[in-house]
PDB file of C-alpha atoms in Angstrom:
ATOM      1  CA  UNK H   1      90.258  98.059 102.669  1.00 54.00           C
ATOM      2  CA  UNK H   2      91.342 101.349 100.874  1.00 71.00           C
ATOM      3  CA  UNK H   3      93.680 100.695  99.347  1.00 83.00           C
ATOM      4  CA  UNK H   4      94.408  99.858  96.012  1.00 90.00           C
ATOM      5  CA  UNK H   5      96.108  96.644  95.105  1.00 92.00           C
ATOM      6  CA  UNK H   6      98.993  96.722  92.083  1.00 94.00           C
ATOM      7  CA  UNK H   7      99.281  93.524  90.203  1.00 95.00           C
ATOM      8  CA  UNK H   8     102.468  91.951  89.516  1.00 96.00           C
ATOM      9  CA  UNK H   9     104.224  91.946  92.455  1.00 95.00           C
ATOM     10  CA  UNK H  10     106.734  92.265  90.096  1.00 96.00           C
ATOM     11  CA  UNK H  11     107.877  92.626  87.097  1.00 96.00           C
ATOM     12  CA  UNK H  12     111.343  92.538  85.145  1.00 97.00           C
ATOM     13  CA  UNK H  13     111.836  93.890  82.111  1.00 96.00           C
ATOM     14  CA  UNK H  14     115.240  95.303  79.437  1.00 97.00           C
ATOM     15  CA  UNK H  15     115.856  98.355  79.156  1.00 97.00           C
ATOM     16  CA  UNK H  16     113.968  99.888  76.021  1.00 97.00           C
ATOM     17  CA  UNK H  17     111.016  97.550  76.677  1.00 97.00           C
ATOM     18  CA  UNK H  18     107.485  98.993  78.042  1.00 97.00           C
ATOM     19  CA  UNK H  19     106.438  98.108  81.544  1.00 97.00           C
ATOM     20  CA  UNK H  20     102.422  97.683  82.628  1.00 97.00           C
ATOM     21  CA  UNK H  21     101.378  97.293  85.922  1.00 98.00           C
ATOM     22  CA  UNK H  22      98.000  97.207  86.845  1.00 97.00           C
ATOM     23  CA  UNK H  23      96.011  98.991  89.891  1.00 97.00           C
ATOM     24  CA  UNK H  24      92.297  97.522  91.475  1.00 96.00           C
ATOM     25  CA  UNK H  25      90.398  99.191  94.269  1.00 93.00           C
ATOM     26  CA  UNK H  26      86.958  98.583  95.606  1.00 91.00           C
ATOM     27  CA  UNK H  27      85.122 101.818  96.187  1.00 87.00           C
ATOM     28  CA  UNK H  28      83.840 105.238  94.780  1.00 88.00           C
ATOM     29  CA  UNK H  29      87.075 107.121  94.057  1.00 90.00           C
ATOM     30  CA  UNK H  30      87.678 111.152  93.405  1.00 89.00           C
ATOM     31  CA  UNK H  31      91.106 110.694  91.556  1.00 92.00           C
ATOM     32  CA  UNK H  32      93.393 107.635  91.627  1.00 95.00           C
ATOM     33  CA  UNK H  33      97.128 108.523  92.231  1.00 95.00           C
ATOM     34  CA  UNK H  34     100.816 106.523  91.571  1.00 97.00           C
ATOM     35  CA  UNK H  35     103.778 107.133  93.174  1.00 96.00           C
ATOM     36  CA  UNK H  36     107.183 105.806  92.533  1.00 97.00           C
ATOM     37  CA  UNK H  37     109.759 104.750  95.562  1.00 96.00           C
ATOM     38  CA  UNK H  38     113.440 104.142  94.420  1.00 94.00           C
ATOM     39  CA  UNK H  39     114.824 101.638  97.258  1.00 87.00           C
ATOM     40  CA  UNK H  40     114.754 102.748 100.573  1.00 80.00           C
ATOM     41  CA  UNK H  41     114.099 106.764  99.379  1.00 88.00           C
ATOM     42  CA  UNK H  42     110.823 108.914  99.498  1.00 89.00           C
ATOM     43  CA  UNK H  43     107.589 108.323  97.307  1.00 94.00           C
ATOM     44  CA  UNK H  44     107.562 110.450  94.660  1.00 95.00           C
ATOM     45  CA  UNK H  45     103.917 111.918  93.585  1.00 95.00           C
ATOM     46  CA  UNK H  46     103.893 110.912  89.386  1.00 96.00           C
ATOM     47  CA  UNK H  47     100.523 111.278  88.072  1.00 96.00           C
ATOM     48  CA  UNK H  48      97.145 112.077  89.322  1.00 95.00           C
ATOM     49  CA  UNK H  49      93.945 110.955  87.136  1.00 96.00           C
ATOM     50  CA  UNK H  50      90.346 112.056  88.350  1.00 95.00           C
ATOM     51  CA  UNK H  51      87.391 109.913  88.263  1.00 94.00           C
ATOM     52  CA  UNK H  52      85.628 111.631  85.355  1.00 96.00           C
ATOM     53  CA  UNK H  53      89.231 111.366  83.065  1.00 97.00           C
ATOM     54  CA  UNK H  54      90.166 107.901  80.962  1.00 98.00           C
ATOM     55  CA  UNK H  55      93.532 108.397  79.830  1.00 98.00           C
ATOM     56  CA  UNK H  56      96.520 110.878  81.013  1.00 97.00           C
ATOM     57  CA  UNK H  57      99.786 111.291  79.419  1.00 97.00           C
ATOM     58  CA  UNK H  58     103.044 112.602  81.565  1.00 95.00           C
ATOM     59  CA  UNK H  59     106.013 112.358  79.455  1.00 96.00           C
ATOM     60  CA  UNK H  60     106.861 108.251  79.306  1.00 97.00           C
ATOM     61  CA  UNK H  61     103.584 107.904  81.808  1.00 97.00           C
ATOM     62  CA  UNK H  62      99.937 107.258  80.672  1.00 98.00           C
ATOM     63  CA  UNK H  63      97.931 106.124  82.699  1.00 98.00           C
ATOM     64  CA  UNK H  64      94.381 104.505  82.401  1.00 98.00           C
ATOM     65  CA  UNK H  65      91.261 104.436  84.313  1.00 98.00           C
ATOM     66  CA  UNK H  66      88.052 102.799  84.249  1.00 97.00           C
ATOM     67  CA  UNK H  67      86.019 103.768  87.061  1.00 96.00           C
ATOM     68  CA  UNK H  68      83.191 101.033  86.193  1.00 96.00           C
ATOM     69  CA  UNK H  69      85.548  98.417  86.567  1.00 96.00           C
ATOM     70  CA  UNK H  70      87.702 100.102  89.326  1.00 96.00           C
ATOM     71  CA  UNK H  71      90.466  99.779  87.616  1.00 97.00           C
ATOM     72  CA  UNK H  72      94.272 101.875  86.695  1.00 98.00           C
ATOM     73  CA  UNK H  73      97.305 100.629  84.679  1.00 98.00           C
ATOM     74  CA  UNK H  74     100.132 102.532  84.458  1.00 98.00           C
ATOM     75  CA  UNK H  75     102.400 102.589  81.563  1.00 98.00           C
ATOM     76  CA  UNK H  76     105.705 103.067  81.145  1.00 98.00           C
ATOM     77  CA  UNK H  77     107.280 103.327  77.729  1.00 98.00           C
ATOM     78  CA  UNK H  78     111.076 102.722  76.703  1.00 98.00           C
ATOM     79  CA  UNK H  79     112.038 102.194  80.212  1.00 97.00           C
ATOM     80  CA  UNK H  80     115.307 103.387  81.371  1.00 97.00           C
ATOM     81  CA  UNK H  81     117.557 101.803  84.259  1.00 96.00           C
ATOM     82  CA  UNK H  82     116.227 104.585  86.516  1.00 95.00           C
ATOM     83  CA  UNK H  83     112.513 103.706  86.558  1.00 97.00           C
ATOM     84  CA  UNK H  84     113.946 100.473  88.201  1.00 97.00           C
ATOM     85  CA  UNK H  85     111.783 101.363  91.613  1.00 97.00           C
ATOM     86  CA  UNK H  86     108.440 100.121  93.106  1.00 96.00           C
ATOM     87  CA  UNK H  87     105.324 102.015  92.195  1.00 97.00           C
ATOM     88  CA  UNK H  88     102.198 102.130  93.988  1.00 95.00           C
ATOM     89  CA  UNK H  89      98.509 103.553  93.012  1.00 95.00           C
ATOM     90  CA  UNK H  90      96.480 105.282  95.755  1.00 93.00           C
ATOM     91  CA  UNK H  91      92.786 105.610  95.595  1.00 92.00           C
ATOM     92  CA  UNK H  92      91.928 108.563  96.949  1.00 90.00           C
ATOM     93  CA  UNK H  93      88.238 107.883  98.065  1.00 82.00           C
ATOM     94  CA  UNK H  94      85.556 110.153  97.960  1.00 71.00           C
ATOM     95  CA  UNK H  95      85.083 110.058 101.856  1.00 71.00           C
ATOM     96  CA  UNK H  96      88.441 109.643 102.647  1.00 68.00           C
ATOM     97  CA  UNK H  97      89.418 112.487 104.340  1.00 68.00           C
ATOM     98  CA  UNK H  98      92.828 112.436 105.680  1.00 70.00           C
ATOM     99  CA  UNK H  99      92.899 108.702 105.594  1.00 75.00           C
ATOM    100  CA  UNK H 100      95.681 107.670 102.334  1.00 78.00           C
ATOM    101  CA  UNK H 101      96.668 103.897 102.334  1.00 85.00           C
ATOM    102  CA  UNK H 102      99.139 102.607 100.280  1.00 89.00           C
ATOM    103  CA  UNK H 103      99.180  98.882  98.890  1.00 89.00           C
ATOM    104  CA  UNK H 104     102.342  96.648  98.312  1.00 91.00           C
ATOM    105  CA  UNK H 105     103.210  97.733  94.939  1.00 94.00           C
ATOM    106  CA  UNK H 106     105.188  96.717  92.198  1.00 96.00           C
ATOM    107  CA  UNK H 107     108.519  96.107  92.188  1.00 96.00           C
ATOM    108  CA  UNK H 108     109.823  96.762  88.979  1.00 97.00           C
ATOM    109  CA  UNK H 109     113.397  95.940  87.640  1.00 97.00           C
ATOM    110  CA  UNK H 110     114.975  97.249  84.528  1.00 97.00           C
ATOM    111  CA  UNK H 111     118.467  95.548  83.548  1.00 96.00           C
ATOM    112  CA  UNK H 112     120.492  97.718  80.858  1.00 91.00           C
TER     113      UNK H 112
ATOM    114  CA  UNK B   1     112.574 124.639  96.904  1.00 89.00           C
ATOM    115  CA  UNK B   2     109.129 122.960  97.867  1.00 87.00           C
ATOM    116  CA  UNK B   3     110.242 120.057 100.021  1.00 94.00           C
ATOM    117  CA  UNK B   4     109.321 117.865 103.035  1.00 97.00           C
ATOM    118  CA  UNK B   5     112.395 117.904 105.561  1.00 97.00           C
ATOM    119  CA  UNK B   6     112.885 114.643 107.981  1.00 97.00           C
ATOM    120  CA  UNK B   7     115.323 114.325 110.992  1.00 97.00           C
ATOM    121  CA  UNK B   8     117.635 112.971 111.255  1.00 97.00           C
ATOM    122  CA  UNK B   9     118.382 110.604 108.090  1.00 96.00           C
ATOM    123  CA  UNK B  10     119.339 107.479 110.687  1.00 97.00           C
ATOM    124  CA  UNK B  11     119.140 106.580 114.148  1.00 97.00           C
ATOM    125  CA  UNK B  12     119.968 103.989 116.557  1.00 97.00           C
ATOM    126  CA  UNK B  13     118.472 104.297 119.721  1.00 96.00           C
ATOM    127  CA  UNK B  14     117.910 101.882 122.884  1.00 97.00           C
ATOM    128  CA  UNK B  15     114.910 100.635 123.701  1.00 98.00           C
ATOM    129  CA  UNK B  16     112.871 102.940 126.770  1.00 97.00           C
ATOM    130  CA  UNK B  17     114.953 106.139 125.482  1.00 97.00           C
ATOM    131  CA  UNK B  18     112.185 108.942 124.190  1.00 97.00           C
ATOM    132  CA  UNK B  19     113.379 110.012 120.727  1.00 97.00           C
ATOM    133  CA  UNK B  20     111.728 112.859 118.376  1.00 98.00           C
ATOM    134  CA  UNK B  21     111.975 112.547 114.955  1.00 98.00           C
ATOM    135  CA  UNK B  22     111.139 115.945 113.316  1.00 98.00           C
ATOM    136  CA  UNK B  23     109.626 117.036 109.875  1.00 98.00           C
ATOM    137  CA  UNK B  24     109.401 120.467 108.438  1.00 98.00           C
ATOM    138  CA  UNK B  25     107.639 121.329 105.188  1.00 97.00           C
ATOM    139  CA  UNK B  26     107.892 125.168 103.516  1.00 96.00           C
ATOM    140  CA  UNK B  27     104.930 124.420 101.479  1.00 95.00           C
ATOM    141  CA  UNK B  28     102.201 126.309 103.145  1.00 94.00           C
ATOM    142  CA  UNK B  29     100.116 122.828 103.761  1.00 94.00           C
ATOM    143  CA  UNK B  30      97.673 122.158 106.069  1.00 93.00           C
ATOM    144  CA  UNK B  31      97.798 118.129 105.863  1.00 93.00           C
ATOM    145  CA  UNK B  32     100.610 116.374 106.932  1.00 95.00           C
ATOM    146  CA  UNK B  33     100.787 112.698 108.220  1.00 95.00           C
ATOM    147  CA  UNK B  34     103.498 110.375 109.033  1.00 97.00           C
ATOM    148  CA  UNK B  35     104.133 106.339 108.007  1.00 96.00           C
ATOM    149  CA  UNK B  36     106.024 103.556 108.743  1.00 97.00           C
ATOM    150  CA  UNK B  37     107.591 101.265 106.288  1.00 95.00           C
ATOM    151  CA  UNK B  38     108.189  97.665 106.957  1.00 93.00           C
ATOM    152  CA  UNK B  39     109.224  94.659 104.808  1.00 88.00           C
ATOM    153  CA  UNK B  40     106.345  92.501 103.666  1.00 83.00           C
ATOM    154  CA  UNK B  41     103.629  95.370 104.841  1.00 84.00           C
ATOM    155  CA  UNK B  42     104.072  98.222 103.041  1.00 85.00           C
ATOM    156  CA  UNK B  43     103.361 101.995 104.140  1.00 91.00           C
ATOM    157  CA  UNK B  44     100.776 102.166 107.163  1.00 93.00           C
ATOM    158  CA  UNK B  45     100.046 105.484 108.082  1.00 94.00           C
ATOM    159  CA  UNK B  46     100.323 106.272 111.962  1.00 97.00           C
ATOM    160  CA  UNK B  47      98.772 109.532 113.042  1.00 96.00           C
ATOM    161  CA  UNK B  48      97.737 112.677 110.677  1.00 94.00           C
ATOM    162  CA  UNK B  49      96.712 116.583 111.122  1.00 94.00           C
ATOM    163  CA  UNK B  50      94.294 117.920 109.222  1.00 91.00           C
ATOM    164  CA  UNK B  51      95.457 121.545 110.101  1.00 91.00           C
ATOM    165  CA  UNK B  52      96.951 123.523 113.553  1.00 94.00           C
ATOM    166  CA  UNK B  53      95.986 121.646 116.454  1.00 93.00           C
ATOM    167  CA  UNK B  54      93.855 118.948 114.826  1.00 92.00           C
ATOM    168  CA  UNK B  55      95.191 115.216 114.967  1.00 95.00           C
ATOM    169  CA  UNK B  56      94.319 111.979 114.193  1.00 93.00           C
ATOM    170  CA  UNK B  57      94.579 108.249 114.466  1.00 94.00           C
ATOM    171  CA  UNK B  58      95.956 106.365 111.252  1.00 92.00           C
ATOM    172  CA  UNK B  59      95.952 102.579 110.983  1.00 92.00           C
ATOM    173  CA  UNK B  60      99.093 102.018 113.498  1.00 96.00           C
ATOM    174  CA  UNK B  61      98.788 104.725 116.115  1.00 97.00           C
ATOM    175  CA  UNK B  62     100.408 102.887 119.466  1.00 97.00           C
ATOM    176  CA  UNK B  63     103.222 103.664 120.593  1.00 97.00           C
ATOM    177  CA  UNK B  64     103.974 107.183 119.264  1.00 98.00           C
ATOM    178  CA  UNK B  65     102.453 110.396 119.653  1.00 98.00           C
ATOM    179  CA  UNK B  66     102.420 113.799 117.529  1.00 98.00           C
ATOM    180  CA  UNK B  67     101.695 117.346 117.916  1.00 96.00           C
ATOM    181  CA  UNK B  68     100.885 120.463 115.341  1.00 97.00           C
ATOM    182  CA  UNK B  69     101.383 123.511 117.139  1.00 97.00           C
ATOM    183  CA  UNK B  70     102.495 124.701 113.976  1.00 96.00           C
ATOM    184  CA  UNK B  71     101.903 124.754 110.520  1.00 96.00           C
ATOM    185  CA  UNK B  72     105.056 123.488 109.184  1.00 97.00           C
ATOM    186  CA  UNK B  73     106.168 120.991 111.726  1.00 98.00           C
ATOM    187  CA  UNK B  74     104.843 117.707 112.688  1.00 98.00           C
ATOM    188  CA  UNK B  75     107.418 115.896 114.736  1.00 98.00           C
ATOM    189  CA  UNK B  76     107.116 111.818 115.726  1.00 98.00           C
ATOM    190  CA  UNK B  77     107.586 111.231 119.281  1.00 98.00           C
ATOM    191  CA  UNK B  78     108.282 107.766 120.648  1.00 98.00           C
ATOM    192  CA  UNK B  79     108.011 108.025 124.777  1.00 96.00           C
ATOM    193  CA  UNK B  80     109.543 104.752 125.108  1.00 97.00           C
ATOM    194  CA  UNK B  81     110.661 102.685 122.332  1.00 98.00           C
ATOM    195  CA  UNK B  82     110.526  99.174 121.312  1.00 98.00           C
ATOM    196  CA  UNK B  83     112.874  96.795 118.801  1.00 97.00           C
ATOM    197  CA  UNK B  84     109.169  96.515 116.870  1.00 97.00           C
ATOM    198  CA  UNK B  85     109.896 100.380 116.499  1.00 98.00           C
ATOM    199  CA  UNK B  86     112.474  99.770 114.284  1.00 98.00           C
ATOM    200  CA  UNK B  87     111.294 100.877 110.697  1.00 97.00           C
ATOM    201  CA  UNK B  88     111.346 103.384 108.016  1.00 97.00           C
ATOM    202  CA  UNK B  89     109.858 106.436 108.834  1.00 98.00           C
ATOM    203  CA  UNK B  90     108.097 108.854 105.915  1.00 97.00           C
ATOM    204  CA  UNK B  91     106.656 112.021 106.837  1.00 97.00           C
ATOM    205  CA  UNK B  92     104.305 113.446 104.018  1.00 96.00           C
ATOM    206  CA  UNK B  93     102.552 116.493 103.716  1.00 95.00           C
ATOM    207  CA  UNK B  94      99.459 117.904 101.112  1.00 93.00           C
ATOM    208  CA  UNK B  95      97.154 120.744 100.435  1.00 86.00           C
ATOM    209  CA  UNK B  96      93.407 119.328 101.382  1.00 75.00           C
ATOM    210  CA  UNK B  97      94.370 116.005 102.774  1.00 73.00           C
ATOM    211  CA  UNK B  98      96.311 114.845  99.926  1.00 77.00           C
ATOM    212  CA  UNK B  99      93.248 115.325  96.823  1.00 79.00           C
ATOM    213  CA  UNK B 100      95.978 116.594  94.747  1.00 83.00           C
ATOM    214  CA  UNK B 101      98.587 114.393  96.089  1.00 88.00           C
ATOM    215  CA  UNK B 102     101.093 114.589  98.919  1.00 91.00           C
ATOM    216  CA  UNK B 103     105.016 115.744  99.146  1.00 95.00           C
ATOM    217  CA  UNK B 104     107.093 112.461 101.034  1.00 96.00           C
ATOM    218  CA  UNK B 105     110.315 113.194 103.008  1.00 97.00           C
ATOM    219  CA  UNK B 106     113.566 111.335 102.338  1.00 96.00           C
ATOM    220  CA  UNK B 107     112.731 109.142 105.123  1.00 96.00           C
ATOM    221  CA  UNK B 108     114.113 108.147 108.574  1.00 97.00           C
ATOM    222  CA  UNK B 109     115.748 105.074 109.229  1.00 97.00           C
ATOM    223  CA  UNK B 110     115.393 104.249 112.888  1.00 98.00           C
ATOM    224  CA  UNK B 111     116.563 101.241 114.523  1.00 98.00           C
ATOM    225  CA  UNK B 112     115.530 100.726 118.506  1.00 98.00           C
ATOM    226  CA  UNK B 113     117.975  98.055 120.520  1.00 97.00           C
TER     227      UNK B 113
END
């Protein structure tokens, strides 16, 4: 498979609190991407980290990578009711060429 | 503004009647590609174009075609469809097949009877 499988499921957290979720994938990647989906709306592109990069910062974002372990987390700090949405990471594989499959995610729920 | 435009928003349709669901995108990109969401299976891709004329099989092709006579539109035809039709429909578009990420339509609900 080529996609990239999020771990939890899901996750539910207070607003204020951080919120981790954690990305694996199995092959050679060129960047690793996450998207966030609010229910039932587009994906929304958030942050894009290439193979050769370890850390990237986006406002409340960072995200991680280590390519020798193929594996992402992405953080979210002093979450807000609005990041209540599910977020999904995207290999994007060095040969994958028009091909861009998207895992199950995680569902994550902020309460105020 | 840069955007990925889906229509229409929601339709219910009967099964056997052809239906086009259409998507626009003012971005200038050469990749677009269309999914289907479903409960329990996430986002499978169903066709993609790589530029003007070129198409291609995703993961869950049958049942639908597609066409790219232009750059900005990619509409999703269903000939004749089925109640396992019935999903949410994202259209998605990207410079370079989607390296530096895509752009994802508000989605189409479409429910076949």
């Amino acid at each position: 498979s080529q996609q990239g499988e999020e771990d939890p499921q899901a996750l539910s957290i207070q607003e204020g609190e951080n919120a981790t979720m954690n990305c694996s994938y199995k092959t050679s990647i060129n960047n690793l991407q996450w998207y966030r989906q609010n229910s039932g709306r587009g994906l929304v592109h958030l942050i894009l980290i290439r193979s050769n990069e370890r850390e990237k910062h986006s406002g409340r974002l960072r995200v991680t990578l280590d390519t020798s372990k193929k594996s992402s987390s992405l953080l979210i700090t002093a979450s807000r009711a609005a990041d209540t949405a599910s977020y999904f990471c995207v290999p994007y594989l060095t040969d994958s060429w028009g091909k861009f499959q998207f895992g199950a995610g995680t569902q994550v729920v902020v309460t105020p | 503004e840069a955007q990925v435009t889906q229509n229409p928003r929601y339709l219910i349709t009967v099964t056997g009647k052809k239906l086009t669901v259409t998507c626009s995108q003012n971005m200038n990109h050469e990749y677009m590609s269309w999914y289907r969401q479903d409960p329990g299976l996430g986002l499978r891709q169903i066709y993609y174009s790589m530029n003007v004329e070129v198409t291609d099989k995703g993961d869950v092709p049958e049942g639908y075609k597609v066409s790219r006579k232009e750059k900005r539109n990619f509409p999703l035809i269903l000939e004749s469809p089925s109640p396992n039709q019935t999903s949410l429909y994202f259209c998605a578009s990207s410079w370079t097949g989607g390296v530096q990420g895509y752009t994802f339509g508000s989605g189409t609900r479409l429910t076949v009877v």
